[in-house]
CSV table of C-alpha atoms in Angstrom, one decimal:
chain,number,residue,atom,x,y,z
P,1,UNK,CA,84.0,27.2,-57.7
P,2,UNK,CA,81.8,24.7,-56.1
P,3,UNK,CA,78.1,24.3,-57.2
P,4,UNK,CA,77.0,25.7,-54.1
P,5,UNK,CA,78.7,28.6,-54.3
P,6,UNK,CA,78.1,29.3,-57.8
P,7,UNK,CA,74.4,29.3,-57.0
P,8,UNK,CA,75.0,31.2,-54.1
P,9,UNK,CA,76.7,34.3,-56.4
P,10,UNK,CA,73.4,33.4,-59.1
P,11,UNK,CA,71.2,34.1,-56.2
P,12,UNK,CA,73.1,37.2,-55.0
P,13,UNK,CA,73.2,38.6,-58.8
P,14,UNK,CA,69.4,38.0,-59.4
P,15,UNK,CA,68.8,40.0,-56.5
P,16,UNK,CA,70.8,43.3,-57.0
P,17,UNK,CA,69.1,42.9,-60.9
P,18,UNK,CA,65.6,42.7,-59.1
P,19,UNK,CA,67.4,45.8,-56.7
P,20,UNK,CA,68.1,47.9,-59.3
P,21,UNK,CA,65.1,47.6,-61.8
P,22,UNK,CA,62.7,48.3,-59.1
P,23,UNK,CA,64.9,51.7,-58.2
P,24,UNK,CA,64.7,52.4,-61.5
P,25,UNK,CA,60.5,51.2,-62.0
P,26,UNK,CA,59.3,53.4,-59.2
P,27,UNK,CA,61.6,56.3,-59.2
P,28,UNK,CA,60.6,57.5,-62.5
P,29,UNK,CA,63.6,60.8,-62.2
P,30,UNK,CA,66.7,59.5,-63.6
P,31,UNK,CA,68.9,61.2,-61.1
P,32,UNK,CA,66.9,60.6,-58.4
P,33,UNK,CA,67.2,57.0,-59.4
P,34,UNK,CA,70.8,57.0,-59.6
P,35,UNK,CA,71.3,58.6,-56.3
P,36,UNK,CA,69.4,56.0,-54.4
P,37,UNK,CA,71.4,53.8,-56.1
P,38,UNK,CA,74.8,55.2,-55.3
P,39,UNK,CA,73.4,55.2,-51.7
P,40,UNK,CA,73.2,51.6,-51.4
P,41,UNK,CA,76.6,50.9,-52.4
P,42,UNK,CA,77.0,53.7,-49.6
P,43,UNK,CA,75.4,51.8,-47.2
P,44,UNK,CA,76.6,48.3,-47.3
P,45,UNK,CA,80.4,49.7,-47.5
P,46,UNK,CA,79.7,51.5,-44.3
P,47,UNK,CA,78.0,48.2,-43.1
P,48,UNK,CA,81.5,46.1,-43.9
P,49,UNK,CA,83.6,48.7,-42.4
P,50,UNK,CA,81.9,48.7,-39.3
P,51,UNK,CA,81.9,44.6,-39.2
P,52,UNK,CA,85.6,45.3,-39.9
P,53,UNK,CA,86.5,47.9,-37.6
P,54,UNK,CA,84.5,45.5,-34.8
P,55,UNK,CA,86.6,42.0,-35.9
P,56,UNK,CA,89.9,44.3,-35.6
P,57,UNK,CA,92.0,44.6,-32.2
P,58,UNK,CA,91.4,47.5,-30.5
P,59,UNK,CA,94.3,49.8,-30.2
P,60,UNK,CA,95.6,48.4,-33.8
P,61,UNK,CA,97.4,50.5,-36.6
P,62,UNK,CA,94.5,48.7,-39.1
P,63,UNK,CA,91.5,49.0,-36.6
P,64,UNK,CA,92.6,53.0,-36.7
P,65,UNK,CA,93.1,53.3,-40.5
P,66,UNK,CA,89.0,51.7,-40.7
P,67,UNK,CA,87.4,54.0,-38.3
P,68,UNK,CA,89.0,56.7,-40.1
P,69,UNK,CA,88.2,55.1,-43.6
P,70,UNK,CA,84.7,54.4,-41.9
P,71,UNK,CA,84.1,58.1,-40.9
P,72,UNK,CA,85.3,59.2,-44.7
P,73,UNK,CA,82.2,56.8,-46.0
P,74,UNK,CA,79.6,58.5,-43.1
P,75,UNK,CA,81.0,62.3,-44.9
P,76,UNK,CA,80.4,60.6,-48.2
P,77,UNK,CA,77.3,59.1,-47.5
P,78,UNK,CA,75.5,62.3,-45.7
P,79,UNK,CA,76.9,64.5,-49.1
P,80,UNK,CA,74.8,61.6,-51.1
P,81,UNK,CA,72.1,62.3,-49.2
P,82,UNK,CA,71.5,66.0,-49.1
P,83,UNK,CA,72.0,66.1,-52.3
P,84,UNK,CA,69.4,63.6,-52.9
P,85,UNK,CA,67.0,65.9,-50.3
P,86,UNK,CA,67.9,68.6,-53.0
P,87,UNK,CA,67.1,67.0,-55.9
P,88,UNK,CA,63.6,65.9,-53.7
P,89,UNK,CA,62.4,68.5,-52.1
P,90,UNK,CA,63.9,71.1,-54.8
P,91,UNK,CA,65.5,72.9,-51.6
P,92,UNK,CA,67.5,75.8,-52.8
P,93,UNK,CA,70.1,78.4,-51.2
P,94,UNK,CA,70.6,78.0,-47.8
P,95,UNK,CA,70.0,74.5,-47.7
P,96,UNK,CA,72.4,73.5,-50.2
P,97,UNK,CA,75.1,75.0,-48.1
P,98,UNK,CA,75.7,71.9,-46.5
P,99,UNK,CA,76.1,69.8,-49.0
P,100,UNK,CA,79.4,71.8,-49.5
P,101,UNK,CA,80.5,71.6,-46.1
P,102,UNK,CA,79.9,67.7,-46.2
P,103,UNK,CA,81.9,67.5,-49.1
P,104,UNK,CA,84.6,69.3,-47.7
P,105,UNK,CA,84.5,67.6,-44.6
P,106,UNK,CA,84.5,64.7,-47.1
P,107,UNK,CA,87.9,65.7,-48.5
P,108,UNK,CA,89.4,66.7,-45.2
P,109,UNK,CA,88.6,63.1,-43.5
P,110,UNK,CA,90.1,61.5,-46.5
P,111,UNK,CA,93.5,63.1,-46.2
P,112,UNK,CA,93.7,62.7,-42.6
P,113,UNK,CA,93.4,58.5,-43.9
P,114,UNK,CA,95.8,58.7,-46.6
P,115,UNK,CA,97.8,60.5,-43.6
P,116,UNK,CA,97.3,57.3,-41.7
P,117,UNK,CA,97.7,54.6,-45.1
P,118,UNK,CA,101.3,56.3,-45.5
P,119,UNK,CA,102.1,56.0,-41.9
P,120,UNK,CA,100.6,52.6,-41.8
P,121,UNK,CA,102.9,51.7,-45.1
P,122,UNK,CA,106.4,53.2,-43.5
P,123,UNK,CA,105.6,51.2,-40.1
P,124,UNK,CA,104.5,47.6,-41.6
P,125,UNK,CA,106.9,48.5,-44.9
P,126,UNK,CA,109.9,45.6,-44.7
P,127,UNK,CA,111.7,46.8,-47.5
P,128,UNK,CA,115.1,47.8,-45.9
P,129,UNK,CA,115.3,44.1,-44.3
P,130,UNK,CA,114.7,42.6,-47.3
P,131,UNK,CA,117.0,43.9,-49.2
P,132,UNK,CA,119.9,43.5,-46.3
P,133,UNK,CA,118.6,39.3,-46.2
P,134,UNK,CA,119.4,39.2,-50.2
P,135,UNK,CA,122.4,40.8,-49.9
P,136,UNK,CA,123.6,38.0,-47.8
P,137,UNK,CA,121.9,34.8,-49.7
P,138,UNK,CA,123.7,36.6,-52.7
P,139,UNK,CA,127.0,36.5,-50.7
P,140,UNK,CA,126.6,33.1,-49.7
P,141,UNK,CA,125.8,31.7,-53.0
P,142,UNK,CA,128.9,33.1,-54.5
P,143,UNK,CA,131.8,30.6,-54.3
A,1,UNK,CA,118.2,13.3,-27.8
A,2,UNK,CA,119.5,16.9,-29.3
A,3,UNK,CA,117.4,19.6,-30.4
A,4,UNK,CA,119.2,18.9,-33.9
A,5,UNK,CA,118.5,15.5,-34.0
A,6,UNK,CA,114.7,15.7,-33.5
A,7,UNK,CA,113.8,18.1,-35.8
A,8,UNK,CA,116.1,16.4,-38.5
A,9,UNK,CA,114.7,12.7,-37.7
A,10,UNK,CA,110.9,14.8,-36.9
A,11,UNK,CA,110.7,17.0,-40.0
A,12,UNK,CA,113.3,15.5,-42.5
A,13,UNK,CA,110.3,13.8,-45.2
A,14,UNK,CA,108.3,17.1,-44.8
A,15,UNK,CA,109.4,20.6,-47.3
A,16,UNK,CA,107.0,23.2,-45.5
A,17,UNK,CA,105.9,22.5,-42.6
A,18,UNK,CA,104.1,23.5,-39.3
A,19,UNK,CA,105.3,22.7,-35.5
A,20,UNK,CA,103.9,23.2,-32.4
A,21,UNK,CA,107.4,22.9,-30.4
A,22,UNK,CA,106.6,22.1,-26.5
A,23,UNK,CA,109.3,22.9,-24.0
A,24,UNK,CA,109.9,22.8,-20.6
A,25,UNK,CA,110.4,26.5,-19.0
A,26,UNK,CA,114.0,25.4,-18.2
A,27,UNK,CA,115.3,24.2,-21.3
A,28,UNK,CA,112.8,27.6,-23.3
A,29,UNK,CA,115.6,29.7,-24.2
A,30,UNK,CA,118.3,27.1,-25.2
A,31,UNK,CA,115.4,25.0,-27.4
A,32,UNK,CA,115.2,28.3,-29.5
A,33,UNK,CA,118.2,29.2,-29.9
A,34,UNK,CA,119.1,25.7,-30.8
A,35,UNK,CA,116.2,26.0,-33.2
A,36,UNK,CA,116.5,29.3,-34.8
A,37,UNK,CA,120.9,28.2,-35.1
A,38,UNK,CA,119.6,25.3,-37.3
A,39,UNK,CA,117.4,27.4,-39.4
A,40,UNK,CA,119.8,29.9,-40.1
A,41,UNK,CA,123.5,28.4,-39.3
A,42,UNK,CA,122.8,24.4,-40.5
A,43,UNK,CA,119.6,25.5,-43.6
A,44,UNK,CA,120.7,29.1,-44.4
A,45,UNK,CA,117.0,30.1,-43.9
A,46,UNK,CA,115.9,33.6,-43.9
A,47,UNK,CA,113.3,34.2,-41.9
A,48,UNK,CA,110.9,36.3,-39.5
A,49,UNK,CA,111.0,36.0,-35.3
A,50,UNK,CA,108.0,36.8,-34.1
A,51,UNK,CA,108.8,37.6,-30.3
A,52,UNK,CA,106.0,37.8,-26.9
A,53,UNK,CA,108.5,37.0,-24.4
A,54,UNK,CA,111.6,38.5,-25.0
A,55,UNK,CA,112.3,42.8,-25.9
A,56,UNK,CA,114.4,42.8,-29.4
A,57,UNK,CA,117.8,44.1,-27.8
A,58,UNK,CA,117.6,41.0,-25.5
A,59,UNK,CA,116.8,38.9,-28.3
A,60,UNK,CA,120.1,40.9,-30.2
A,61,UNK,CA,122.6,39.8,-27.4
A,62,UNK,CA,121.4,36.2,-27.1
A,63,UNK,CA,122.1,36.2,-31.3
A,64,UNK,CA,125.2,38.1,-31.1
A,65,UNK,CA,126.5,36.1,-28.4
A,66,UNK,CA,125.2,33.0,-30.1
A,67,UNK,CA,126.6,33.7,-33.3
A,68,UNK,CA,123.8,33.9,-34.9
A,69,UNK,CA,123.5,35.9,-37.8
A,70,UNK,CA,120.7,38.9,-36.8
A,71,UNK,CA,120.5,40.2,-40.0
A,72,UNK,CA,118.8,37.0,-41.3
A,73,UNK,CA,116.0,37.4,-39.4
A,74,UNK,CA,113.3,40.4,-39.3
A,75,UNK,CA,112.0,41.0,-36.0
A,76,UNK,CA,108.4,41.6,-34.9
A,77,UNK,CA,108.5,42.8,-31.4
A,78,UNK,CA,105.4,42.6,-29.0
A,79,UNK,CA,106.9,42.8,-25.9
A,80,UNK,CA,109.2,46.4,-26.1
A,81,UNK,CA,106.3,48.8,-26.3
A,82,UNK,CA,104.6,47.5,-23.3
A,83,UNK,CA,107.3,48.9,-21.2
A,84,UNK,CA,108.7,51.8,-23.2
A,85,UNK,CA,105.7,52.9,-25.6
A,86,UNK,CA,107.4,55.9,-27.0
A,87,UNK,CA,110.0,53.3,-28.8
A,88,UNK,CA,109.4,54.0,-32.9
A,89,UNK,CA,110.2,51.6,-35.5
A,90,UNK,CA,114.2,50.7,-36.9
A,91,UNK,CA,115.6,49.2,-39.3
A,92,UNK,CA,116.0,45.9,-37.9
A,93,UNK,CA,113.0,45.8,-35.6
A,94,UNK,CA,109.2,46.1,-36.0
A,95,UNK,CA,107.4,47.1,-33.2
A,96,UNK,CA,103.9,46.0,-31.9
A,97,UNK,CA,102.2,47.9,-29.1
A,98,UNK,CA,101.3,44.8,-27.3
A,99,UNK,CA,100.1,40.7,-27.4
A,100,UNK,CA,96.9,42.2,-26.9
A,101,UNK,CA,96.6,43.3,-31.0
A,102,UNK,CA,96.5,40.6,-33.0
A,103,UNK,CA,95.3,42.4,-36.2
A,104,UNK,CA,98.6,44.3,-36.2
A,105,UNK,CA,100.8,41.2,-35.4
A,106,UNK,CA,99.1,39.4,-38.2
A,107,UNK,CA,99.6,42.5,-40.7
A,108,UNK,CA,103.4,42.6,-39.6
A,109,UNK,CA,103.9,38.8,-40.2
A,110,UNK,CA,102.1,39.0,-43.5
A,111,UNK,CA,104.2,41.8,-44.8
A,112,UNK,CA,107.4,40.4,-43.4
A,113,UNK,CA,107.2,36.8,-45.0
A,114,UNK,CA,106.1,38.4,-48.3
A,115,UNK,CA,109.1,40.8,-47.8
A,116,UNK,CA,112.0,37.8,-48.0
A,117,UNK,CA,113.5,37.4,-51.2
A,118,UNK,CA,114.0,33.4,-50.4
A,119,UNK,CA,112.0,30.6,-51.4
A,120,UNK,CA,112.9,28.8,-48.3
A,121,UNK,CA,111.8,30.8,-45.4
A,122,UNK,CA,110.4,30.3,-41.6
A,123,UNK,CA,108.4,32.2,-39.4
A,124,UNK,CA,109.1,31.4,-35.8
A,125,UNK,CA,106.2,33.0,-33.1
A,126,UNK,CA,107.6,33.4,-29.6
A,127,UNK,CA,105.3,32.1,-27.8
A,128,UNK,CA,101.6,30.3,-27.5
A,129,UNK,CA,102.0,30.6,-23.6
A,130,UNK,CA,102.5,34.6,-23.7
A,131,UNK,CA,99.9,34.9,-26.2
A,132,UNK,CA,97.7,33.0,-23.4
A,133,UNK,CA,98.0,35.6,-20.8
A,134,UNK,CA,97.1,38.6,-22.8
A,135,UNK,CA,94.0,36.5,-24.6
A,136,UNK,CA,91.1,34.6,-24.2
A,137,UNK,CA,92.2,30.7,-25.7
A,138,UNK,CA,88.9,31.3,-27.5
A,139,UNK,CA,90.5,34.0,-29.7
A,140,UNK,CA,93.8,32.2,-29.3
A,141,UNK,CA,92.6,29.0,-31.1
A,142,UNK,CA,91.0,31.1,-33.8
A,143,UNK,CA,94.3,32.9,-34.1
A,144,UNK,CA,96.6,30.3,-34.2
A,145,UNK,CA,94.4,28.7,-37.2
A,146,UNK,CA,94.9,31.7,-39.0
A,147,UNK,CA,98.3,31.2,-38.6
A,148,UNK,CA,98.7,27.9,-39.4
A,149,UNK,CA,96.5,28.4,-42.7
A,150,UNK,CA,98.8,31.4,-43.4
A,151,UNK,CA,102.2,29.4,-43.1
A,152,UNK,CA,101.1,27.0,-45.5
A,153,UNK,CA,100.1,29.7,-47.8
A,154,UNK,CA,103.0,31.4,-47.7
A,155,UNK,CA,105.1,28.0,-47.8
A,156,UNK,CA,107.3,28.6,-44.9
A,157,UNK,CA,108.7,26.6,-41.9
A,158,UNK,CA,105.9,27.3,-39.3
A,159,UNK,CA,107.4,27.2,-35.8
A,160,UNK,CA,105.1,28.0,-33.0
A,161,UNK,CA,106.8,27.8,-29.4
A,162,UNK,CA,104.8,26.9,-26.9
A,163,UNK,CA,105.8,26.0,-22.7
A,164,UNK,CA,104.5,23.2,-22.2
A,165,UNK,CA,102.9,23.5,-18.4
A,166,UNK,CA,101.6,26.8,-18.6
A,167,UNK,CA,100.1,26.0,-21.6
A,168,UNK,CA,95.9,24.0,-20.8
A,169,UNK,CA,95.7,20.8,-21.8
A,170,UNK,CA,92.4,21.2,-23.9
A,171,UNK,CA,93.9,24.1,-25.4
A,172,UNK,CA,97.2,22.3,-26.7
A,173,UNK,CA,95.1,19.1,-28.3
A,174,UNK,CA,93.1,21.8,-30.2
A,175,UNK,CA,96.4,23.2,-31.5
A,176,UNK,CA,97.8,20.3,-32.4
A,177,UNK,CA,95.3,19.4,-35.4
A,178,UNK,CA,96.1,22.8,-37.0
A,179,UNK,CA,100.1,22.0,-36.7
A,180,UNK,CA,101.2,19.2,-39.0
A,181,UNK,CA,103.1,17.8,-36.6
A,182,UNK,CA,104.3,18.7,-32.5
A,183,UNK,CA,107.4,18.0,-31.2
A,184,UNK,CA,108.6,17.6,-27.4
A,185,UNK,CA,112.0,19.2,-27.0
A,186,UNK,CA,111.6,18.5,-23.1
């Protein structure tokens, strides 16, 4: 690791420290804390899918696979954050509600991905070639 | 001089190497085959054919009829599904929607050279001057340097086909200084 990328990671490290204790200094709620927290990581993998899903071709098996990774993190992230509202605003019945169907919407959006990861494994998967190509060095390298 | 002869006398002191090959559009598909024959017939090189130009059961009859053996090679097809886009994946052939998606072509070629059980491999892409028409040469610079980063991370015999007149000048010299070396076949 060159010097200027060492103190490039120092930097970056200093700052998420500096992050986190001030969540922690003026949130005085532990939970409350930890959700805001949990939100950020939220936010900057949305912010990297999104930078993701725009580098990607359009029409690509992997450009697919991050918009529906990307929409999973939205579910996620809008579950985080009613549930923060909750905590907040000590909303009860009715308004929890949604935090349920985000969750399950959560769930659904990830299977529908996984869906797409096993599809996206069987179609890029070169297994079966593989395995023919060794079977013929092997034949080869026999006298 | 023979397509033999210049890559022996061309890339003979190198192990893993990357080419930008320049042909004429009249001697394209002999210069290939000629090429992919030495990899596989003369080097008994497993490798992956990365193919813009020509549909995979063209590609199949020109081997077969070569001699070539096929089942050497694993296909990445980027021309098929352009025409027939209801064509699913076999067992010998990977299929890409069109030139136009780079991400997947990249994915495929990844998953393809890490797939060979050989030490000694190649990866021969089929061809700059398609990729051309479905890109801009913005993107197609970038690309190609991706590619010619990957090969020597993957330590394989890089072969990228290019025809030489359809093909911009500016384009080709940019090219060149990602490619260890380029070779005229004429």
């Amino acid at each position: 690791m060159s010097f200027n990328k060492f103190m490039l990671f120092f930097i970056e490290l200093i700052v998420i420290i500096i992050g986190i204790f001030t969540i922690f200094k003026i949130v005085k709620d532990l939970e409350v804390a930890i959700g805001l927290f949990s939100l950020s990581f939220g936010v900057l993998a949305i912010i990297w899918t999104f930078m993701a899903v725009n580098s990607l071709s359009k029409g690509s098996s992997l450009r697919t696979y991050a918009i529906s990774f990307l929409f999973c993190l939205i579910a996620i992230l809008l579950f985080s954050i009613w549930n923060l509202f909750i905590k907040l605003f000590q909303w009860e019945k009715s308004l929890v509600y949604p935090s349920y169907f985000f969750i399950t919407i959560s769930y659904i959006i990830f299977v529908f991905t996984a869906y797409k990861m096993h599809k996206l494994g069987k179609e890029f998967g070169f297994e079966a070639q593989a395995l023919g190509i060794k079977k013929i060095l092997r034949k080869k390298k026999k006298p | 001089m023979e397509v033999e002869q210049k890559l022996k006398k061309e890339l003979s002191h190198l192990e893993d190497y990357v080419v930008l090959a320049k042909v004429s559009s009249k001697n394209y598909q002999d210069v290939n085959i000629r090429i992919i024959k030495h990899l596989i017939g003369v080097d008994n090189t497993p490798g992956v054919y990365v193919t813009l130009n020509k549909p995979y059961n063209t590609l199949k009859d020109i081997f077969l009829r070569e001699k070539i053996n096929s089942k050497m090679v694993i296909f990445i097809d980027a021309v098929t599904r352009t025409q027939e886009s209801k064509i699913s994946r076999t067992k010998e052939c990977m299929y890409i929607g069109s030139p136009e998606k780079l991400s997947d072509i990249s994915l495929a070629m990844d998953q393809a050279v890490r797939a060979i059980p050989s030490n000694k491999k190649f990866l021969f892409f089929d061809s700059l001057s398609t990729l051309l028409i479905y890109n801009k040469p913005g993107t197609i610079i970038k690309f190609i340097h991706f590619i010619a980063t990957k090969m020597r991370e993957w330590k394989v015999i890089g072969i990228i086909i290019s025809l030489e007149k359809e093909s911009n000048k500016e384009l080709m010299d940019k090219l060149i200084q990602f490619c260890d070396t380029s070779i005229d076949f004429g």
